Short mmCIF file of C-alpha atoms in Angstrom, two decimals:
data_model
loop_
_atom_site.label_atom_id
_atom_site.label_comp_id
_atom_site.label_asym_id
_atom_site.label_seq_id
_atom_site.Cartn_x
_atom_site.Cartn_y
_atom_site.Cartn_z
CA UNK A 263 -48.79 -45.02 -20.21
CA UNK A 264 -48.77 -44.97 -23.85
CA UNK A 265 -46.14 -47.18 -26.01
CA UNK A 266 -44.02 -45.24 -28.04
CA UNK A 267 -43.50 -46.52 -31.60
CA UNK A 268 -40.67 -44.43 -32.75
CA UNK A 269 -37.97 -46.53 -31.44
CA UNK A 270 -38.73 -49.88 -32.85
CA UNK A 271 -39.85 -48.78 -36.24
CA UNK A 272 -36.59 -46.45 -36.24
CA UNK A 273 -34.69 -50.10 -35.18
CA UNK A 274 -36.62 -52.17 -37.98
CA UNK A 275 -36.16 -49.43 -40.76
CA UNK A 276 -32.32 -49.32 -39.89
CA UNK A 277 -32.38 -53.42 -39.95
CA UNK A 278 -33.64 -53.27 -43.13
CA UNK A 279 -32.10 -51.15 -45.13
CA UNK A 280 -28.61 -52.93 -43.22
CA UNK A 281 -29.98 -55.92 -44.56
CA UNK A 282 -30.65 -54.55 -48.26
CA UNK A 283 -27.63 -52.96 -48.36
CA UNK A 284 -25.51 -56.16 -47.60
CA UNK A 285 -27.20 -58.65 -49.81
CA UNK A 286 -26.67 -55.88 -52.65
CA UNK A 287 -22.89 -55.71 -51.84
CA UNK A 288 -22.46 -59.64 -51.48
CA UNK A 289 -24.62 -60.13 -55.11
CA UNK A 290 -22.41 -57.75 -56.81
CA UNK A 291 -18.94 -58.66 -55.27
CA UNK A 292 -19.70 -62.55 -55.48
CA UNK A 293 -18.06 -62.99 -59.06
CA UNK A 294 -14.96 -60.59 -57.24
CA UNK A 295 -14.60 -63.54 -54.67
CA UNK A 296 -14.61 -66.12 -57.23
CA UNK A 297 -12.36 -64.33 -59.49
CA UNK A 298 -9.71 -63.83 -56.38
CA UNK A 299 -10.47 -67.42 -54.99
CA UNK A 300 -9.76 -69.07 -58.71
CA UNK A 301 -6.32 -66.91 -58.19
CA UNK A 302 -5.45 -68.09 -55.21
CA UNK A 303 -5.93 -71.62 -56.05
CA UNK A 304 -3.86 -70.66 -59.68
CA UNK A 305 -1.01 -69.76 -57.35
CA UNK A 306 -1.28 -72.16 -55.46
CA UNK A 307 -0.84 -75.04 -57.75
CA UNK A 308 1.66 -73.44 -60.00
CA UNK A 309 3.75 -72.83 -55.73
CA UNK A 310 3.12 -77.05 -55.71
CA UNK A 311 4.50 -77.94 -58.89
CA UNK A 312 6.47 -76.02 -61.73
CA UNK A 313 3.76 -77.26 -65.20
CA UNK A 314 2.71 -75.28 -67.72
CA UNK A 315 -0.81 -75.97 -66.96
CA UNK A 316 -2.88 -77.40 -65.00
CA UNK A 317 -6.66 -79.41 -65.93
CA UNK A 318 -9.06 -80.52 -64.06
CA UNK A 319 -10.30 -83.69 -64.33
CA UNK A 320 -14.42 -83.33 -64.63
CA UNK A 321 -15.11 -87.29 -63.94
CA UNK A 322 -13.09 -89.83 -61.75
CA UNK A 323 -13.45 -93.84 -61.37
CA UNK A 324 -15.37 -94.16 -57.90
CA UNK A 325 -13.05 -96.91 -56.78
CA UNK A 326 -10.33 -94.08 -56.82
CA UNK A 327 -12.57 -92.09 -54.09
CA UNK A 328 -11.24 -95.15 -51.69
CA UNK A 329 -7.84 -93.64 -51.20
CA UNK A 330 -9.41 -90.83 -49.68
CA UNK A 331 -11.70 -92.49 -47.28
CA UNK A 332 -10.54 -89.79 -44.55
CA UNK A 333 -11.45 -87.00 -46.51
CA UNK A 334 -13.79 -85.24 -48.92
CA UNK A 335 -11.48 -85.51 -52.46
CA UNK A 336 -13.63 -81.75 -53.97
CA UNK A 337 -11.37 -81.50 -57.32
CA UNK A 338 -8.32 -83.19 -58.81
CA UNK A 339 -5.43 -81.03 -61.39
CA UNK A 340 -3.13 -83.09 -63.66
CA UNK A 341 -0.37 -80.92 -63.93
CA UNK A 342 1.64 -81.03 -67.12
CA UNK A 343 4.41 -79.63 -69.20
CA UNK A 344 5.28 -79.43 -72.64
CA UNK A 345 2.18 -82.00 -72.70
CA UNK A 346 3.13 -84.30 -70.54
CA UNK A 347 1.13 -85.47 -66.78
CA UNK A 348 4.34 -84.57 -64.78
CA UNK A 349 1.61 -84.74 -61.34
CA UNK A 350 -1.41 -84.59 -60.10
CA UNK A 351 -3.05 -82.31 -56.99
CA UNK A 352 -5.83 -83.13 -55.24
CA UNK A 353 -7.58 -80.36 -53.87
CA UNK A 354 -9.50 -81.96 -50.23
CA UNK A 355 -11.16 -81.39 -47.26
CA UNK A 356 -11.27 -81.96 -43.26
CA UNK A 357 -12.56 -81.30 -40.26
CA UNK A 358 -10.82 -79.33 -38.13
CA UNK A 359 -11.37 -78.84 -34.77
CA UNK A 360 -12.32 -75.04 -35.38
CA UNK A 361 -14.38 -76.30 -38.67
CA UNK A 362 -12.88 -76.90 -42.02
CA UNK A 363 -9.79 -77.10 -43.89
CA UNK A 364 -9.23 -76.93 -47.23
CA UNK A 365 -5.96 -78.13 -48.58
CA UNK A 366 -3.71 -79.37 -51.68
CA UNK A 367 -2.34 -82.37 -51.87
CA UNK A 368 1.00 -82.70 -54.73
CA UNK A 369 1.94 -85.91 -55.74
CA UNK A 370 4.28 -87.07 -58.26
CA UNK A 371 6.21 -90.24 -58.91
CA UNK A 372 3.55 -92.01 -56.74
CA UNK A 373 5.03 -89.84 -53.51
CA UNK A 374 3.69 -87.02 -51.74
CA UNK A 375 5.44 -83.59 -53.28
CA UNK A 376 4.30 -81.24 -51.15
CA UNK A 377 0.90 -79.60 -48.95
CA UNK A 378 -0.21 -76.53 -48.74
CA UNK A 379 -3.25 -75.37 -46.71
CA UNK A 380 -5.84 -73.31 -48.34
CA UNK A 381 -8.31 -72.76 -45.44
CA UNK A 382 -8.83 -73.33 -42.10
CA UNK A 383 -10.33 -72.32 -38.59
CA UNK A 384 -8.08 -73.30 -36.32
CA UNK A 385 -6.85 -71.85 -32.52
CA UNK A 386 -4.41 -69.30 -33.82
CA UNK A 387 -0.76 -70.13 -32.32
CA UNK A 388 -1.94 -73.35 -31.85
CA UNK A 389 -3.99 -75.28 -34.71
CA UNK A 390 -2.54 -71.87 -37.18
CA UNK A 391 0.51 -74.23 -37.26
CA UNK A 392 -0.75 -76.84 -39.89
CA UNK A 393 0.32 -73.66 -42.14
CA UNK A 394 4.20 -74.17 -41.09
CA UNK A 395 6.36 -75.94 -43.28
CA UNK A 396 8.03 -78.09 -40.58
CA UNK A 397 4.03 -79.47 -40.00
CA UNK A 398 3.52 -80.18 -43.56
CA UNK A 399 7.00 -80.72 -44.74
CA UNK A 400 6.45 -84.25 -42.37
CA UNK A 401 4.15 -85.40 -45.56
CA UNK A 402 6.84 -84.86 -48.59
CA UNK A 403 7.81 -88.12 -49.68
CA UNK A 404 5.51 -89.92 -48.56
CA UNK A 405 3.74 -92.67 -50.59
#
């Protein structure tokens, strides 16, 4: 019996050209996602606390990591207005039991404003309900 090779070159050709095609489509839609990402996180912080801007801070003292011992502290705002700090967010992340989360963290007057969750992978109608506000509206206030 003689092997037939039309079948698995046919299968390789269409793998590759699948595979072509979606590493051209992520290349050119990658700044896209970061442009709708930095959005997001815009809205976001502006949702947290009314400023007039927002900067990131590009350096931080070590010893203030510390606070944060529970979690991975990826990028800190000062948020003022009419150039004044009026807060700070600290944008961190967890694991979940379903892998990540990404989430904001408001704080002003040395008290926990507000949270809002960026990301996550949790059980839907189960873990999905770190997203409520009676889950994080537990956190406001606190110092």
């Amino acid at each position: 019996m003689k092997f037939d090779w039309k079948i698995p070159l046919v299968l390789g050709l269409v793998c590759l050209i699948s595979t072509v095609l979606l590493s051209f489509t992520y290349y050119f839609m990658k700044p896209v996602i970061g442009s709708v990402e930095d959005t997001i996180l815009r809205t976001s912080l502006s949702q947290l606390i009314e400023a007039d801007d927002f900067i990131m801070l590009s350096s931080v003292d070590p010893a203030f990591y510390s606070k944060f011992n529970a979690f991975d502290l990826e990028e800190i705002y000062l948020a003022k207005s009419l150039g004044t700090t009026i807060g700070s967010i600290f944008l961190l992340k967890s694991s979940g039991y379903g892998g990540d989360i990404r989430f904001l963290v408001a704080v002003s007057d040395d008290k926990i404003k507000d949270i809002k969750i960026l990301t996550h992978l949790e059980t839907p109608g189960l873990g999905a309900r770190i997203e409520e506000a009676d889950f994080t509206s537990q956190f406001n206030n606190a110092p």
